[in-house]
Amino acid sequence: MTETGASALAFLDAELSELRARGIFRYPRVLDSPQQAVAVVDGRKVINLSSNNYLGLANHPYLKETAEKAVRDWGVGSGAVRPIIGTLRMHEELERRIAAFKKTEAALVFQSGFTANAGTVAAILGKEDVIVSDELNHASIIDGCRLSRAEIRIFPHRDVEALRRLLEEARPKARRILVVTDGVFSMDGDIAPLPEIVRVAREFGAITMVDDAHASGVLGKNGRGSVDHFGLHGQLDIQVGTLSKAIGVLGGYVAGSRSLIDYLIARARPFLFSTSHPPAVTAACLAAFDLLEREPERIQRLWDNTRYFKDGLKRIGFDTGASETPITPVIVGDEGKAMRLSDELFDLGVFAQGIVYPTVPRGKARVRTIVTAEHTRDDLDRALEAFEQAGRRIGVVS
Ligand SMILES: *Cc1c(COP(=O)(O)O)cnc(C)c1O
């Protein structure tokens, strides 16, 4: 409290009341069960269409056993940042594993996909440089761009011609240029036109970076990601991925040349200044990569479910945008309506999160769905029925 008695933070309450009045402030719903296809959320059993647990690995017995063993053998904490004494033998092993998976010379693990993106962009670019970024890139890329103090130029979503024009403008003045894109866009489920982006970036000598948070474990052979999907091995400079989504655990990584990784070891601030993963996390990630190689049928099931559910939503008449992946948005437009649709679905036993500004642009509010390999046909049929009923009631479909 200030001396006048008014709180210096009173403006927070003013903003919060506005959000509440518009029906878009929510406390997160709370899981009362493991993260899985049918979960208990706020005490209620629901079909879960909101997790990134694409392959059902978050609660997989093999990962759990591996994590338990790691706790017994290695303890619960790593006790230091990586460069001091926080690099465990298994951290190195996981990095070799990821590099082999991504077919790159080397890889480096970060605490999260967020810190991998932000730490890498900020380490590599500086104020004499220009970053050219897709307008729908993830917040962690945007934060990395800001931290780097480079000039940021945004191109309209997936528009390679606009990208070319920005590169033409940037080339004469920039020391270095970075072209950065998500591989799969997290709120729309569409795929970046990587071959065209790489071709244009090369013409201008730009560095290329793809964030495959939603593509790793999903696209390409054994889930190797968008670079494998397009047959572009060796043609992108920086590949980022997450261990928190399809891999089912927690963490992020950068894969690329030995020099890139060595440079990040020397300069990436989250690597230098934040404690490394505990043993259970790293061991479980290693187990997940075993399963990706051993059980590719999981990815097949994911795609079968994706096609089935997407077709169902389209048949009901929903606008599902340009999605080509297991992320399927049901675009509503109005923010209040999107949140109401999500609430109605919950009452009908389906959890699909409503998503509004600033996570998506204003006027593009939606309910986002993600199917996983673990959903049964019956789960998906029941979810489609709920969507049809709730969509009609709110007037999103007729
Ligand atoms: C989720 C996500 C991240 C962040 O990954 P975390 O491991 O959850 O920090 C980064 N980029 C994209 C595109 C994402 O969807």
Coordinates of N, CA, C and O in Angstrom, one line a residue, residues 67-144:
A67 N 12.2 -43.7 -15.2 CA 12.3 -42.5 -14.3 C 12.5 -42.9 -12.9 O 13.4 -42.4 -12.1
E68 N 11.8 -44.0 -12.4 CA 11.9 -44.4 -11.0 C 13.3 -45.0 -10.8 O 13.9 -44.7 -9.7
K69 N 13.8 -45.7 -11.7 CA 15.2 -46.3 -11.6 C 16.2 -45.2 -11.5 O 17.1 -45.2 -10.7
A70 N 16.0 -44.1 -12.3 CA 16.9 -43.0 -12.3 C 16.9 -42.3 -11.0 O 18.0 -41.9 -10.5
V71 N 15.8 -42.2 -10.4 CA 15.7 -41.6 -9.0 C 16.4 -42.4 -8.0 O 17.2 -41.9 -7.2
R72 N 16.2 -43.7 -8.1 CA 17.0 -44.6 -7.1 C 18.5 -44.5 -7.3 O 19.2 -44.4 -6.4
D73 N 18.9 -44.5 -8.6 CA 20.4 -44.6 -8.8 C 21.0 -43.2 -8.8 O 22.2 -43.1 -8.5
W74 N 20.3 -42.1 -9.1 CA 20.9 -40.8 -9.3 C 20.3 -39.7 -8.4 O 20.9 -38.6 -8.4
G75 N 19.3 -40.0 -7.7 CA 18.7 -38.9 -6.9 C 17.6 -38.1 -7.6 O 17.3 -38.4 -8.7
V76 N 17.2 -37.0 -7.0 CA 16.1 -36.2 -7.5 C 16.5 -34.9 -8.2 O 15.8 -34.3 -9.0
G77 N 17.7 -34.4 -7.8 CA 18.1 -33.1 -8.3 C 19.5 -33.2 -9.0 O 20.3 -34.1 -8.7
S78 N 19.7 -32.3 -9.9 CA 21.0 -32.3 -10.6 C 22.0 -31.4 -9.8 O 23.2 -31.5 -10.0
G79 N 21.5 -30.4 -9.0 CA 22.4 -29.7 -8.1 C 23.2 -28.6 -8.6 O 23.9 -28.0 -7.8
A80 N 23.2 -28.3 -9.9 CA 24.0 -27.2 -10.4 C 23.6 -26.9 -11.9 O 22.9 -27.7 -12.5
V81 N 24.1 -25.8 -12.4 CA 23.9 -25.5 -13.8 C 24.9 -26.4 -14.6 O 25.8 -26.9 -14.1
R82 N 24.5 -26.5 -15.9 CA 25.3 -27.4 -16.7 C 26.8 -27.1 -16.7 O 27.6 -28.1 -16.5
P83 N 27.3 -25.9 -16.9 CA 28.7 -25.6 -17.0 C 29.5 -25.8 -15.7 O 30.7 -25.9 -15.7
I84 N 28.8 -25.8 -14.6 CA 29.5 -25.9 -13.3 C 29.7 -27.4 -13.0 O 30.7 -28.0 -13.3
I85 N 28.7 -28.1 -12.4 CA 28.8 -29.5 -12.2 C 27.4 -30.2 -12.4 O 27.2 -31.3 -11.9
G86 N 26.6 -29.5 -13.2 CA 25.2 -30.1 -13.4 C 25.0 -30.9 -14.7 O 23.9 -31.1 -15.1
T87 N 26.1 -31.3 -15.3 CA 26.0 -32.1 -16.5 C 26.2 -33.6 -16.1 O 27.3 -34.0 -15.7
L88 N 25.1 -34.3 -16.1 CA 25.2 -35.7 -15.8 C 25.6 -36.5 -17.0 O 25.3 -36.1 -18.2
R89 N 26.1 -37.7 -16.8 CA 26.5 -38.6 -18.0 C 25.2 -38.8 -18.9 O 25.3 -38.7 -20.1
M90 N 24.1 -38.9 -18.2 CA 22.9 -39.1 -19.1 C 22.4 -37.9 -19.9 O 21.8 -38.0 -20.9
H91 N 22.8 -36.7 -19.4 CA 22.5 -35.5 -20.3 C 23.2 -35.6 -21.6 O 22.7 -35.4 -22.7
E92 N 24.5 -36.0 -21.5 CA 25.3 -36.2 -22.7 C 24.7 -37.3 -23.6 O 24.7 -37.2 -24.8
E93 N 24.3 -38.4 -23.0 CA 23.8 -39.5 -23.7 C 22.5 -39.1 -24.5 O 22.3 -39.4 -25.6
L94 N 21.6 -38.3 -23.8 CA 20.4 -37.8 -24.4 C 20.7 -36.9 -25.6 O 20.1 -37.0 -26.7
E95 N 21.8 -36.1 -25.5 CA 22.1 -35.2 -26.6 C 22.6 -35.9 -27.8 O 22.3 -35.6 -28.9
R96 N 23.4 -37.0 -27.5 CA 23.9 -37.8 -28.6 C 22.7 -38.5 -29.3 O 22.6 -38.6 -30.5
R97 N 21.7 -38.9 -28.5 CA 20.6 -39.6 -29.0 C 19.7 -38.7 -29.9 O 19.2 -39.0 -30.9
I98 N 19.6 -37.4 -29.4 CA 18.8 -36.5 -30.2 C 19.5 -36.1 -31.5 O 18.8 -36.0 -32.5
A99 N 20.8 -35.9 -31.4 CA 21.5 -35.6 -32.7 C 21.4 -36.7 -33.7 O 21.1 -36.5 -34.9
A100 N 21.4 -38.0 -33.2 CA 21.3 -39.1 -34.2 C 19.8 -39.1 -34.7 O 19.6 -39.3 -35.9
F101 N 18.9 -38.8 -33.9 CA 17.5 -38.8 -34.3 C 17.2 -37.7 -35.3 O 16.6 -38.0 -36.3
K102 N 17.8 -36.6 -35.1 CA 17.6 -35.4 -36.0 C 18.6 -35.5 -37.2 O 18.6 -34.6 -38.0
K103 N 19.6 -36.4 -37.2 CA 20.6 -36.5 -38.2 C 21.4 -35.2 -38.3 O 21.7 -34.7 -39.4
T104 N 21.8 -34.7 -37.1 CA 22.7 -33.6 -37.1 C 24.0 -33.9 -36.4 O 24.1 -35.0 -35.8
E105 N 25.0 -33.1 -36.5 CA 26.3 -33.4 -35.8 C 26.2 -33.4 -34.3 O 26.8 -34.2 -33.6
A106 N 25.3 -32.5 -33.8 CA 25.3 -32.4 -32.3 C 23.9 -31.8 -31.9 O 23.1 -31.4 -32.7
A107 N 23.7 -31.9 -30.6 CA 22.4 -31.3 -30.0 C 22.7 -30.9 -28.6 O 23.7 -31.3 -28.0
L108 N 21.9 -29.9 -28.1 CA 22.0 -29.4 -26.8 C 20.7 -29.3 -26.1 O 19.7 -28.8 -26.7
V109 N 20.5 -29.9 -24.9 CA 19.2 -29.9 -24.2 C 19.1 -28.6 -23.3 O 20.1 -28.2 -22.7
F110 N 18.0 -28.0 -23.3 CA 17.6 -26.9 -22.5 C 16.5 -27.3 -21.5 O 15.9 -28.4 -21.7
Q111 N 16.2 -26.4 -20.5 CA 15.2 -26.8 -19.5 C 13.8 -26.9 -20.2 O 13.0 -27.6 -19.7
S112 N 13.6 -26.2 -21.3 CA 12.3 -26.2 -21.9 C 12.4 -25.8 -23.4 O 13.5 -25.3 -23.8
G113 N 11.4 -26.0 -24.2 CA 11.4 -25.5 -25.5 C 11.5 -24.0 -25.5 O 12.1 -23.4 -26.3
F114 N 10.8 -23.4 -24.5 CA 10.8 -22.0 -24.4 C 12.2 -21.4 -24.2 O 12.7 -20.5 -25.0
T115 N 13.0 -22.0 -23.3 CA 14.4 -21.5 -23.1 C 15.3 -21.9 -24.3 O 16.2 -21.1 -24.6
A116 N 15.0 -23.0 -24.9 CA 15.8 -23.4 -26.1 C 15.7 -22.3 -27.2 O 16.7 -21.8 -27.8
N117 N 14.4 -21.9 -27.5 CA 14.2 -20.9 -28.5 C 14.8 -19.5 -28.1 O 15.5 -18.9 -28.8
A118 N 14.3 -19.1 -26.9 CA 14.7 -17.7 -26.5 C 16.2 -17.6 -26.3 O 16.9 -16.7 -26.8
G119 N 16.8 -18.6 -25.7 CA 18.3 -18.6 -25.4 C 19.1 -18.7 -26.7 O 20.1 -18.1 -26.8
T120 N 18.6 -19.4 -27.7 CA 19.4 -19.6 -28.9 C 19.3 -18.3 -29.8 O 20.4 -17.8 -30.2
V121 N 18.1 -17.8 -30.0 CA 18.0 -16.6 -30.8 C 18.8 -15.4 -30.2 O 19.6 -14.7 -30.9
A122 N 18.6 -15.3 -28.9 CA 19.3 -14.2 -28.2 C 20.8 -14.3 -28.2 O 21.6 -13.4 -28.3
A123 N 21.3 -15.6 -28.3 CA 22.8 -15.8 -28.2 C 23.4 -15.6 -29.6 O 24.6 -15.2 -29.7
I124 N 22.6 -15.8 -30.7 CA 23.3 -15.9 -32.0 C 23.2 -14.5 -32.7 O 24.0 -14.2 -33.5
L125 N 22.1 -13.8 -32.4 CA 21.9 -12.5 -33.1 C 22.2 -11.3 -32.2 O 22.1 -11.4 -31.0
G126 N 22.6 -10.2 -32.9 CA 22.8 -9.0 -32.1 C 22.2 -7.7 -32.8 O 21.5 -7.9 -33.7
K127 N 22.6 -6.6 -32.3 CA 21.8 -5.4 -32.7 C 22.2 -4.9 -34.2 O 21.4 -4.2 -34.7
E128 N 23.2 -5.5 -34.7 CA 23.5 -5.2 -36.2 C 22.7 -6.1 -37.1 O 22.9 -6.0 -38.3
D129 N 21.9 -7.0 -36.5 CA 21.3 -8.1 -37.4 C 19.8 -7.8 -37.6 O 19.2 -7.0 -36.9
V130 N 19.3 -8.6 -38.5 CA 17.8 -8.5 -38.8 C 17.3 -9.9 -38.6 O 17.9 -10.9 -39.1
I131 N 16.1 -10.0 -37.9 CA 15.4 -11.3 -37.8 C 14.1 -11.2 -38.6 O 13.4 -10.3 -38.4
V132 N 13.9 -12.2 -39.5 CA 12.7 -12.2 -40.3 C 11.8 -13.4 -39.8 O 12.3 -14.5 -39.9
S133 N 10.6 -13.1 -39.3 CA 9.9 -14.0 -38.5 C 8.4 -14.1 -38.9 O 7.8 -13.1 -39.2
D134 N 7.9 -15.3 -39.0 CA 6.5 -15.5 -39.4 C 5.6 -14.9 -38.3 O 5.9 -15.0 -37.1
E135 N 4.5 -14.3 -38.7 CA 3.7 -13.5 -37.7 C 3.1 -14.5 -36.7 O 2.7 -14.0 -35.6
L136 N 2.9 -15.8 -36.9 CA 2.3 -16.7 -36.0 C 3.4 -17.5 -35.2 O 3.0 -18.4 -34.5
N137 N 4.6 -17.1 -35.3 CA 5.7 -17.8 -34.5 C 5.4 -17.8 -33.0 O 4.8 -16.9 -32.5
H138 N 5.9 -18.8 -32.3 CA 5.7 -19.0 -30.9 C 6.2 -17.8 -30.1 O 7.3 -17.3 -30.4
A139 N 5.6 -17.6 -28.9 CA 6.0 -16.5 -28.1 C 7.5 -16.6 -27.7 O 8.2 -15.6 -27.5
S140 N 8.0 -17.8 -27.5 CA 9.4 -18.0 -27.1 C 10.4 -17.5 -28.2 O 11.5 -17.1 -27.9
I141 N 10.0 -17.6 -29.4 CA 10.8 -17.1 -30.5 C 10.8 -15.6 -30.5 O 11.8 -14.9 -30.6
I142 N 9.6 -15.1 -30.3 CA 9.4 -13.6 -30.2 C 10.3 -13.0 -29.1 O 11.0 -12.0 -29.2
D143 N 10.2 -13.7 -27.9 CA 11.0 -13.2 -26.8 C 12.5 -13.2 -27.1 O 13.2 -12.3 -26.7
G144 N 12.9 -14.3 -27.7 CA 14.3 -14.4 -28.1 C 14.7 -13.3 -29.0 O 15.8 -12.7 -28.9

